[in-house]
Coordinates of C-alpha atoms and ligand atoms in Angstrom, one line a residue:
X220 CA 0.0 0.0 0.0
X221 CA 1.8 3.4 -1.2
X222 CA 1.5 5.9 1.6
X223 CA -1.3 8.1 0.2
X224 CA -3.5 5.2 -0.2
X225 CA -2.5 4.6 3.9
X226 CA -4.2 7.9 4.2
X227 CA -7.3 6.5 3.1
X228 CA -7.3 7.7 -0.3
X229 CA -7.8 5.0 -3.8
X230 CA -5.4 3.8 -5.8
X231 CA -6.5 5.5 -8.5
X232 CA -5.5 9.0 -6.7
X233 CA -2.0 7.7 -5.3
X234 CA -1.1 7.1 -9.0
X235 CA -2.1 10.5 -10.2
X236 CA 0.5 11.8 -7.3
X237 CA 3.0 9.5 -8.5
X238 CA 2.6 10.9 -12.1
X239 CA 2.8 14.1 -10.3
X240 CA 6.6 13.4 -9.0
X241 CA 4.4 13.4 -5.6
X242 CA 5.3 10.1 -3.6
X243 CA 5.3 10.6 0.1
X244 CA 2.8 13.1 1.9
X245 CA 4.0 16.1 3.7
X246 CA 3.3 16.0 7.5
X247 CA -0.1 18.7 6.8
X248 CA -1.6 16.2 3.6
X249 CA -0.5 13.4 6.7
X250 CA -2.8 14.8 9.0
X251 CA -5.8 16.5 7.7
X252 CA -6.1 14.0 4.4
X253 CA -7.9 11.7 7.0
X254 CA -9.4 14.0 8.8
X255 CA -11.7 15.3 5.8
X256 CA -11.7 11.5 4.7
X257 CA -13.9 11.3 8.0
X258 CA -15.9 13.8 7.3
X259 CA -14.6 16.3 9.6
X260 CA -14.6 20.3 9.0
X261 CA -10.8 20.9 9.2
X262 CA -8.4 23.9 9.9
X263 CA -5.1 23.3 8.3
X264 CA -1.9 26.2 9.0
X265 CA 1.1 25.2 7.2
X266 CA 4.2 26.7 5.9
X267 CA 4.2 28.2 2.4
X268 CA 5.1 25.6 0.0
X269 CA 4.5 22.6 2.3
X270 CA 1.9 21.0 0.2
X271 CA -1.5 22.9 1.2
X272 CA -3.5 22.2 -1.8
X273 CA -3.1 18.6 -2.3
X274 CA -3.7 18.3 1.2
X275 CA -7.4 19.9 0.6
X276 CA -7.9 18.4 -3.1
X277 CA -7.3 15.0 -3.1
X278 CA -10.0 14.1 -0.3
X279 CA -12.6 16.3 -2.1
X280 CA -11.7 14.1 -5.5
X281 CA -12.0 10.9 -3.0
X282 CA -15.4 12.0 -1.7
X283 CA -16.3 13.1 -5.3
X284 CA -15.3 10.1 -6.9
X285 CA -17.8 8.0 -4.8
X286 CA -20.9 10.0 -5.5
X287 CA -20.3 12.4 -8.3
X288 CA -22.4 15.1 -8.8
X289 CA -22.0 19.1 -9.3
X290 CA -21.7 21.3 -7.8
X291 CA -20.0 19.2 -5.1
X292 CA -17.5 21.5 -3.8
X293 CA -16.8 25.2 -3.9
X294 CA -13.4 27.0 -3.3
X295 CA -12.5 30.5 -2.8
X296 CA -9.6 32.4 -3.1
X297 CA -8.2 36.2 -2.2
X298 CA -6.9 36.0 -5.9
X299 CA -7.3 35.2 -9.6
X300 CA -4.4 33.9 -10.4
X301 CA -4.3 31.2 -7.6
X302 CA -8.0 30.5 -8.4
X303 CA -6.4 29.1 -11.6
X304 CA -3.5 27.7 -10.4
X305 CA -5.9 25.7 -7.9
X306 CA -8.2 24.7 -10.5
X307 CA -5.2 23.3 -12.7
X308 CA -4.2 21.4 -9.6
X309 CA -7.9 19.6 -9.5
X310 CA -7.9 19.1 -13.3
X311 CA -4.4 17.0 -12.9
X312 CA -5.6 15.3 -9.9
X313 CA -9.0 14.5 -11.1
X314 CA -8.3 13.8 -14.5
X315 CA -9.6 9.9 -14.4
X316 CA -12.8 10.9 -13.3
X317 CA -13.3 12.9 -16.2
X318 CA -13.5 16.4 -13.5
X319 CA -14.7 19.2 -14.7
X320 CA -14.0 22.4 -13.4
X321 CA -15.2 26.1 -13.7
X322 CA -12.8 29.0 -12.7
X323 CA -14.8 32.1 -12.0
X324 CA -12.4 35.5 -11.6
X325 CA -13.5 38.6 -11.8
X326 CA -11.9 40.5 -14.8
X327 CA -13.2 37.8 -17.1
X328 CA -16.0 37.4 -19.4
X329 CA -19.5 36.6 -16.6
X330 CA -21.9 35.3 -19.8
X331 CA -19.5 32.6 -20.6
X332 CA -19.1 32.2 -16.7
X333 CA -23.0 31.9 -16.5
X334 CA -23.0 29.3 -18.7
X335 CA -20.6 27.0 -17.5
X336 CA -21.8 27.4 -13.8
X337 CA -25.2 26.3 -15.5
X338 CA -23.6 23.5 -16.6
X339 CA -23.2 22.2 -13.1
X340 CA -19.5 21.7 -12.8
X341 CA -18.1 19.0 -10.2
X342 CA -15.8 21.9 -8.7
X343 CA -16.3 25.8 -8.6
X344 CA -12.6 27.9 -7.9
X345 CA -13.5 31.5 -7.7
X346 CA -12.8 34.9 -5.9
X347 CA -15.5 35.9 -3.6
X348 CA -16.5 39.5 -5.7
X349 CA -17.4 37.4 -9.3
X350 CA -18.8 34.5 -7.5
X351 CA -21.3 36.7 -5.2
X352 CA -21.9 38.7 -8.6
X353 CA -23.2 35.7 -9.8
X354 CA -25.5 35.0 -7.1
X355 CA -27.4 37.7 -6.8
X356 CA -27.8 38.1 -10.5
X357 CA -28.2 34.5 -11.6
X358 CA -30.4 32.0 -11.3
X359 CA -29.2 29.6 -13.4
X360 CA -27.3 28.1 -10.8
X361 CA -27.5 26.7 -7.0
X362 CA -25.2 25.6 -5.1
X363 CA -27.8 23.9 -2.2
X364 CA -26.7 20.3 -2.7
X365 CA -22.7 21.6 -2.1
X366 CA -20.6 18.8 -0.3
X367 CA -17.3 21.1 0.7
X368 CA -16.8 24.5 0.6
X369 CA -12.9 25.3 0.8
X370 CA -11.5 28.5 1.7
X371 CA -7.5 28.6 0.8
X372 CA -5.6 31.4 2.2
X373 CA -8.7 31.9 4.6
X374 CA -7.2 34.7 6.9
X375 CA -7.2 36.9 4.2
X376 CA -10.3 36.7 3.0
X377 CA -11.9 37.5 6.3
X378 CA -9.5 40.0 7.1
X379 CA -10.4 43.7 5.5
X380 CA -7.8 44.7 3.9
X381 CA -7.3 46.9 0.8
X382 CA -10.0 44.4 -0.9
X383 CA -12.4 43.4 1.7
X384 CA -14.5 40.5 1.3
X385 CA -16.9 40.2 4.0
X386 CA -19.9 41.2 2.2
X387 CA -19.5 39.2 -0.9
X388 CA -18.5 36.0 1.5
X389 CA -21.6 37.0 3.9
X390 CA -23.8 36.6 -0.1
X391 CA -21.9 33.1 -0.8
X392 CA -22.6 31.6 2.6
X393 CA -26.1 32.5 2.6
X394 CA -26.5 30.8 -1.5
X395 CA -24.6 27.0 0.6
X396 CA -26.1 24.7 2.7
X397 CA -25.2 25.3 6.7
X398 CA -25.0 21.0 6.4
X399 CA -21.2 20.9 4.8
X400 CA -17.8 20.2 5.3
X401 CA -15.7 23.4 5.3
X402 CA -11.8 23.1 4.8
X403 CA -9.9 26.3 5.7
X404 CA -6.3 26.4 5.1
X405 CA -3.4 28.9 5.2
X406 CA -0.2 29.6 6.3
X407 CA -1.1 32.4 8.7
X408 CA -4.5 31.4 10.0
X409 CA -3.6 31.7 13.7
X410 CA -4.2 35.9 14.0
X411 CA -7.7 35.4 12.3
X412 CA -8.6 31.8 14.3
X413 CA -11.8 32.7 16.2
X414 CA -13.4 34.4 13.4
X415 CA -12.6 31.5 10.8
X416 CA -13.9 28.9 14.1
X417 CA -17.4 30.6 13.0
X418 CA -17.3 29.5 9.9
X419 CA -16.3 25.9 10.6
X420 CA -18.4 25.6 13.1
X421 CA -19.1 20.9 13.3
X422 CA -15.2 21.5 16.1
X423 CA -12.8 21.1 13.3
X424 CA -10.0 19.4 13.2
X425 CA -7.1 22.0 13.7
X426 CA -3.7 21.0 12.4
X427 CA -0.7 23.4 12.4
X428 CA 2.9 22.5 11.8
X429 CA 4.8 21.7 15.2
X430 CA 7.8 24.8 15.2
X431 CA 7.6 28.1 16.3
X432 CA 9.2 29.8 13.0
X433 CA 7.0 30.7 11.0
X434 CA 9.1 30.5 7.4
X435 CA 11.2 27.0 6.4
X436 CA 14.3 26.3 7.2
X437 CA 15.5 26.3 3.7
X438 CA 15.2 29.8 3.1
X439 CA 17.9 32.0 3.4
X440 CA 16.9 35.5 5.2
X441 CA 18.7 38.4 4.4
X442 CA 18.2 42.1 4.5
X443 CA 20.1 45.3 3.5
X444 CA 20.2 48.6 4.7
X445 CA 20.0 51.3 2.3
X446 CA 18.7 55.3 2.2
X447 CA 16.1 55.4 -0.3
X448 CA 17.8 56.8 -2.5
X449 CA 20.5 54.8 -3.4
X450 CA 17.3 51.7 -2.9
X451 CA 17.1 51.2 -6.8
X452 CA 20.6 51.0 -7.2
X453 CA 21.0 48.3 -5.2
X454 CA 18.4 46.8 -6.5
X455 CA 19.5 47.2 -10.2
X456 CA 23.2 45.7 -8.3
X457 CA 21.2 42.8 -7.2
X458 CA 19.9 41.8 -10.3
X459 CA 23.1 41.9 -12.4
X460 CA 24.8 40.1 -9.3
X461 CA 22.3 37.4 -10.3
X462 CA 22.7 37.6 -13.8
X463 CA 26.3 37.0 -13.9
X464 CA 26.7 34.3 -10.6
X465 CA 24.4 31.7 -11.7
X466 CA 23.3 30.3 -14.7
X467 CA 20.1 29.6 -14.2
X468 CA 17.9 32.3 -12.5
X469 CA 14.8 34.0 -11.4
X470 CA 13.6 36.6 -9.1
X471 CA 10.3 37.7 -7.7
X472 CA 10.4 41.5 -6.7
X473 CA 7.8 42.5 -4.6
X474 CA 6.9 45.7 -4.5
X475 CA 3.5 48.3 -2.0
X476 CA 2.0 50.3 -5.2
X477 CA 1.2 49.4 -8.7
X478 CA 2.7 52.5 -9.6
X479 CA 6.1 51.7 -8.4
X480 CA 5.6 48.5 -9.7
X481 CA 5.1 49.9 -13.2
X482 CA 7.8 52.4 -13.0
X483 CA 10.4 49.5 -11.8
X484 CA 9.3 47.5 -14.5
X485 CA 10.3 50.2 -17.1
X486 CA 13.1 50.8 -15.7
X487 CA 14.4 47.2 -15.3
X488 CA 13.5 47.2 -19.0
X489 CA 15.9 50.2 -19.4
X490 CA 18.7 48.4 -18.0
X491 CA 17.9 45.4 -20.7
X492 CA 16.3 43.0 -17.7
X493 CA 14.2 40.8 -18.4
X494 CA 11.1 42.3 -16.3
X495 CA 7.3 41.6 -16.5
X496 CA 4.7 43.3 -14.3
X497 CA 1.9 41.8 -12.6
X498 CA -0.8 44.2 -10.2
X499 CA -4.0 45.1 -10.7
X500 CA -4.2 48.0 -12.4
X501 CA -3.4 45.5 -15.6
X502 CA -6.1 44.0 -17.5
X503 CA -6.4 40.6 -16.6
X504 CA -5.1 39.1 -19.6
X505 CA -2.4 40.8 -19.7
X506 CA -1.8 39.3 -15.9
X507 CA -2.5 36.2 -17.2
X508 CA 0.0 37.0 -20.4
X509 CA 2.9 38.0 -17.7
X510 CA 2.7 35.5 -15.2
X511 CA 2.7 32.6 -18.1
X512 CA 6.2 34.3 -19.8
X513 CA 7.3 34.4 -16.1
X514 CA 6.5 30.5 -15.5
X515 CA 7.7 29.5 -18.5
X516 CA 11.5 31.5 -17.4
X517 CA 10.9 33.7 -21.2
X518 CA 10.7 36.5 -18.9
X519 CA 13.5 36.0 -15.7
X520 CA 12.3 38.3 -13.1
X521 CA 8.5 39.0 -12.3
X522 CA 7.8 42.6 -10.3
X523 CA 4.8 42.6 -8.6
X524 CA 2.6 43.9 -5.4
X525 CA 0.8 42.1 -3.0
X526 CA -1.6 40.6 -5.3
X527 CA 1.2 37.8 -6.2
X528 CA 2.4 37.5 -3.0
X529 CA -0.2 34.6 -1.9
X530 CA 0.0 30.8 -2.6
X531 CA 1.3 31.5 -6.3
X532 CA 3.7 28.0 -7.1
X533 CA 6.7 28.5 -9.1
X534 CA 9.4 26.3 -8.8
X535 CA 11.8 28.2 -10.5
X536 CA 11.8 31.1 -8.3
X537 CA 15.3 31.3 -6.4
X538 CA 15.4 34.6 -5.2
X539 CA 12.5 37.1 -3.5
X540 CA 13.6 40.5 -3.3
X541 CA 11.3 43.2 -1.3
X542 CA 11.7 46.7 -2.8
X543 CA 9.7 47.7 0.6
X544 CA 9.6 46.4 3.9
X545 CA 6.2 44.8 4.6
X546 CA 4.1 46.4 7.2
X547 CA 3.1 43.1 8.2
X548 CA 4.9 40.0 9.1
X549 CA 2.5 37.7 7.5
X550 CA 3.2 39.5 4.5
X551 CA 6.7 38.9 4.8
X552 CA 6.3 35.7 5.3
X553 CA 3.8 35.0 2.2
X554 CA 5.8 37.4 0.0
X555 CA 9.2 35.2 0.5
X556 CA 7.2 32.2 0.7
X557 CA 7.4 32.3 -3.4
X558 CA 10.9 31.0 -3.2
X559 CA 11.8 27.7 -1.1
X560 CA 9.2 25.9 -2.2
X561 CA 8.5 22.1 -1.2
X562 CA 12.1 21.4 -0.3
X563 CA 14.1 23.6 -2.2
X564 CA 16.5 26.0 -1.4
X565 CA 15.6 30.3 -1.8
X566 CA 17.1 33.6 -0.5
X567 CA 15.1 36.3 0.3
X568 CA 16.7 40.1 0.6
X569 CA 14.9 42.7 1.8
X570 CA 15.6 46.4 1.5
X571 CA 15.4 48.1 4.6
X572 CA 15.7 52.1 5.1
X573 CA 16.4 53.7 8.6
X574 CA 12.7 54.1 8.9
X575 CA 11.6 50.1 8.6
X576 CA 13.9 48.9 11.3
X577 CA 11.1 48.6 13.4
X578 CA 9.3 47.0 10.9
X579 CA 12.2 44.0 10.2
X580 CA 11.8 44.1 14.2
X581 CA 8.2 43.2 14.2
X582 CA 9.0 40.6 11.3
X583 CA 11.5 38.8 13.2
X584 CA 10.0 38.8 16.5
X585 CA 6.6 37.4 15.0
X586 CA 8.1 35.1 13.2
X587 CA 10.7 33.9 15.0
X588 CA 13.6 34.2 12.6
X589 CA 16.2 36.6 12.7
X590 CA 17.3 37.9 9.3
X591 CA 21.1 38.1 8.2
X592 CA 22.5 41.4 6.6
X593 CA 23.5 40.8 2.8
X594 CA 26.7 42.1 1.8
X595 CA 27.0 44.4 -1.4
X596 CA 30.2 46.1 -2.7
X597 CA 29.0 49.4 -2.3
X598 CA 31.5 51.4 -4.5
X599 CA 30.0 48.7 -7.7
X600 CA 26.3 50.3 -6.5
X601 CA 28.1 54.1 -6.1
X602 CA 29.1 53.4 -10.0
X603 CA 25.8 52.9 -11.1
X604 CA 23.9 55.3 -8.9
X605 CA 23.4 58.7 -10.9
X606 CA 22.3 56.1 -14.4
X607 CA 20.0 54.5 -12.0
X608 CA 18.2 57.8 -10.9
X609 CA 18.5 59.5 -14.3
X610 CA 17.1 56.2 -15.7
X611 CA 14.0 56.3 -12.8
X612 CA 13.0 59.6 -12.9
X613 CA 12.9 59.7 -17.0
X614 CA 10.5 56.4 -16.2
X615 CA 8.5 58.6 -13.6
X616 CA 7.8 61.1 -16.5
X617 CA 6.7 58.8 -19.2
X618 CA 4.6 57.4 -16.7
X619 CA 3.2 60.7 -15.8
X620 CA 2.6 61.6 -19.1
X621 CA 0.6 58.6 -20.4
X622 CA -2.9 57.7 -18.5
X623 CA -2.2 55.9 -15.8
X624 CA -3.3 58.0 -13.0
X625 CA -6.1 58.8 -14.8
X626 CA -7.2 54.6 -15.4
X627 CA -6.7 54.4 -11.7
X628 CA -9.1 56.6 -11.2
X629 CA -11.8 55.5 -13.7
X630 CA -11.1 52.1 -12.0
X631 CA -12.0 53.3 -8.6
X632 CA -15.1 55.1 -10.1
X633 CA -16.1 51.9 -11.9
X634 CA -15.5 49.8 -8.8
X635 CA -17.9 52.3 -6.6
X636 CA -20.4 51.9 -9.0
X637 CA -20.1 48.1 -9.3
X638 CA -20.9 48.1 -5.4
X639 CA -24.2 50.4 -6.1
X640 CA -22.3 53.6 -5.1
X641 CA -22.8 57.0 -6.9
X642 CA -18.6 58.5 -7.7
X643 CA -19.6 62.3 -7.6
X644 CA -21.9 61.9 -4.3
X645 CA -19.3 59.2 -3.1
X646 CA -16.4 62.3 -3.9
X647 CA -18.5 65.3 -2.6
X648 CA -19.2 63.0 1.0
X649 CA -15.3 62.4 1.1
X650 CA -14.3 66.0 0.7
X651 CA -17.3 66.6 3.4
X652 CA -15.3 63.6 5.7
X653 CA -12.4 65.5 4.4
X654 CA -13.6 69.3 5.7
X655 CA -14.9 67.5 9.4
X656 CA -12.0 65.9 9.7
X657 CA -9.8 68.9 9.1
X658 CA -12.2 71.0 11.1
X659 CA -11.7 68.1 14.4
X660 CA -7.9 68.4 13.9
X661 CA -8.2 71.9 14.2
X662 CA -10.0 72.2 17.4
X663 CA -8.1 69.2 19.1
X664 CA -5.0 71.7 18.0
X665 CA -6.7 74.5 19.8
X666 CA -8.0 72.8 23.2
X667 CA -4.4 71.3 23.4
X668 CA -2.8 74.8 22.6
X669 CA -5.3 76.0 25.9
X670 CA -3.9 73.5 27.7
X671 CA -0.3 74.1 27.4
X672 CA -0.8 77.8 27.8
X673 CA -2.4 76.9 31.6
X674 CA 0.1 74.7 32.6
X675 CA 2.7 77.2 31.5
X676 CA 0.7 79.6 33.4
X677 CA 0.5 77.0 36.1
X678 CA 4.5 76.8 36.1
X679 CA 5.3 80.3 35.9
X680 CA 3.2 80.5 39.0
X681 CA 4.9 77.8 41.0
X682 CA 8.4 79.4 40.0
X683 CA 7.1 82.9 41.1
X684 CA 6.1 81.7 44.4
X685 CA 8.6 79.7 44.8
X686 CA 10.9 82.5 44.1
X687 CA 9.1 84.7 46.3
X688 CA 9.6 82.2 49.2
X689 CA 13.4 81.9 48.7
X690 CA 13.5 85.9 49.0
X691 CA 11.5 86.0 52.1
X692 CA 13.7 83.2 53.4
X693 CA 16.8 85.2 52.2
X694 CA 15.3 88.3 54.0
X695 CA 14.6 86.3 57.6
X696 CA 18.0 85.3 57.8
X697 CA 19.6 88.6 56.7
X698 CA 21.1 89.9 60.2
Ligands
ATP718 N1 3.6 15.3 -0.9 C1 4.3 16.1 -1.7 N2 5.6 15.8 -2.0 C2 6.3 16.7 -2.8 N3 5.8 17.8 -3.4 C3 4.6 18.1 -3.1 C4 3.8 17.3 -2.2 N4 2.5 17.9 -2.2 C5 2.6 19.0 -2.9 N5 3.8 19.1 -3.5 C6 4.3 20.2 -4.3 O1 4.7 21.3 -3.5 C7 4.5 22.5 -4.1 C8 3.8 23.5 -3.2 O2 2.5 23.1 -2.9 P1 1.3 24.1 -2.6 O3 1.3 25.1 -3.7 O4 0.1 23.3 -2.3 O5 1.9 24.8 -1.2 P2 1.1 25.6 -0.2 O6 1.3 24.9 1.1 O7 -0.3 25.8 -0.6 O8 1.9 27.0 -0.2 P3 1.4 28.5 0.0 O9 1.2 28.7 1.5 O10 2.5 29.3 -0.5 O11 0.1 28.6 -0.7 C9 3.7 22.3 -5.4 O12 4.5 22.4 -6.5 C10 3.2 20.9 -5.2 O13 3.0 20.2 -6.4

């Protein structure tokens, strides 16, 4: 008996793993595989790269395989391209019982996603804001007879972040049944644990991995400390460091706005690098276009923001390099999580300026690893410092002068009006915010100004009096 099939699972499944290259399960597939097998709701926080998916897919495809029907399970996910990635994962698994499968991401076309849902696929993958678009304009579809509902990288969909997803996820759990298994996996789940408990509510089975650090052991941690800037010299240092040292290369940059992200991109590009950009100010097929050159190694070094910085697989990547500190440890530890993957060895450097120290403080405390400086000739980055900045700020300027600023604002107006909000009335109650706001700051400025001037009144009166005694004290012991 192979050791998947000890976990409960057919033979049929083992041999898919084996054709895989999978052969032995890692200790979180070890553990919660049965657990689902059994029927249990489960809680699964491993590290990145330790084998997540397969531990929450191959149980659904055991389950499915013995009483097929659709749609049997549903699984959501912060982002699109990891809704694919996880679908391709089910498609490979599931491929002897003829699976199907329907990916449903925002940025693609709904009519054809209408029509495939109808179709009642075996498996749904989908980000919360298309899915819950589809409920509550579709009828076409129901979901009542749903098995498992999954929910990879579940801490950040119930945290509210820049994208929140409360409301849509509030629309989706209404549209399941309350009698289902729910699988919630991620590699930070314990900061968001009592408010994922209410969503698996039949006392789930809740595995995490047995050490303290939070990041594996076969990633290198390394940081630098630069002023910002000299920042994209280094970086640009980095990168040809790379280039020339080993043969066979690729580097994830990660990067806080999809401005910067753009303008590094360009000037990476300057520099002859091969650079593609993923964020979301793209159109999603040109996301999908970049992270495909980037998979296949056409395109050596992928710049992105935090919308790649979540369960995205790609062997390849040997190096993670963040352009910022992260605010957040878990960041840090999903954004370097891209390298080191199932086994294999990664660096991560981060660039640190006087100001983030506190920050790579808060990253090592919380997840228990210290990070070790990286050494950089500096006089090789001094060399190329001015024909990095030139090189930046003529990017800055091209940028400035095409539309960019202006899409990102007809995005937000298109999003506001997706969620049933008017953009002028939505602008004129910000700048009202705005003038309140300003107008509390002001007086808070005042009643503390008040303040200070009584308790210098207050002092100047103590010292007077004071003073006063020490003279009349002076004049009693004057012969
Ligand atoms: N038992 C196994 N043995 C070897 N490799 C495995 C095994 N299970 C999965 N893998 C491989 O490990 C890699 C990482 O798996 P996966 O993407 O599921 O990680 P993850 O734990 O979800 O990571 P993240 O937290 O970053 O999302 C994949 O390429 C996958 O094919």
């Amino acid at each position: 008996m192979s050791d998947f099939s000890a976990l409960g699972l057919s033979e049929w499944l083992s041999q898919q793993c084996r054709q895989m290259g999978i052969n032995k399960p890692t200790p979180v597939q070890q553990s919660c595989v049965p657990a689902i097998l059994e029927g249990r709701d489960c809680m699964g926080c491993a590290k990145t790269g330790s084998g997540k998916t397969a531990a929450f897919v191959l149980p659904v495809l055991q389950k499915l395989s013995e009483d097929p029907y659709g749609i049997f399970c549903l699984v959501l996910t912060p982002t699109r391209e990891l809704a694919y990635q996880i679908g391709e994962q089910f498609r490979v698994l599931g491929r002897p019982l003829g699976l199907r499968d329907c990916v449903v991401v925002g940025g693609m076309n709904m009519v054809a996603q209408a029509l495939e849902l109808s179709k009642k696929p075996h498996v749904v993958i989908a980000t919360p804001g298309r899915l819950a678009d589809h409920i509550r304009s579709s009828n076409t579809f129901n979901m009542r007879k749903l098995r498992f509902l999954v929910l990879d990288e579940a801490d950040r969909l119930l945290e509210q972040g820049c994208t929140d997803f409360t409301k849509d996820l509030e629309v989706i759990l209404g549209a399941v049944p309350a009698k289902r298994q729910t699988l919630l996996f991620s590699a930070t789940l314990t900061d968001t644990l009592q408010e994922l408990k209410s969503i698996a509510l039949n006392k789930p089975f809740y595995w995490e991995s047995q050490s303290e650090v939070r990041t594996v052991d076969e990633l290198d941690q390394r940081y630098i400390l630069v002023a910002e800037k000299v920042k994209d010299a280094y970086l640009v240092r980095l990168i040809q460091k790379f280039q020339t040292e080993h043969e066979d290369w690729s580097i994830m940059i990660f990067t806080s706005t999809c401005k910067n992200c753009q303008i590094l991109n360009m000037m990476l590009r300057e520099f002859s690098f091969p650079s593609v950009a993923l964020h979301s100010m793209m159109k999603q097929k040109q996301r999908f276009a970049a992270l495909a050159k980037f998979k296949s190694s056409i395109f050596k070094i992928l710049i992105a923001t935090d919308v790649a910085a979540r369960g995205l697989d790609i062997p390849t990547v040997q190096v993670v390099i963040n352009h910022n500190t992260p605010g957040l440890p878990k960041i840090y530890v999903h954004r370097v999580g891209r390298t080191a993957r199932a086994g294999r060895h990664g660096v991560s450097i981060t660039l640190v300026t006087q100001y983030d120290i506190h920050l790579v403080h808060a990253i090592e405390e919380q997840n228990k690893a210290k990070l070790k400086e990286f050494s950089v000739a500096e006089s090789e980055v001094l060399k190329i410092l001015t024909q990095v900045n030139v090189t930046r700020r003529e990017c800055e300027i091209k940028l400035e002068s095409s539309d960019f600023d202006e899409k990102k604002e007809i995005n937000k107006r298109k999003q506001m009006i997706l969620e049933g909000k008017d953009p002028d009335l939505e602008e004129k109650r910000k700048a009202e915010l705005e003038k309140i706001h300003k107008q509390k700051r002001k007086f808070k400025e005042k009643i503390q100004e008040n303040l200070q001037r009584q308790k210098d009144i207050l002092l100047k009166k103590k010292l007077l009096k004071k003073k006063r005694r020490q003279q009349k004290q002076e004049a009693k012991e004057k012969p």
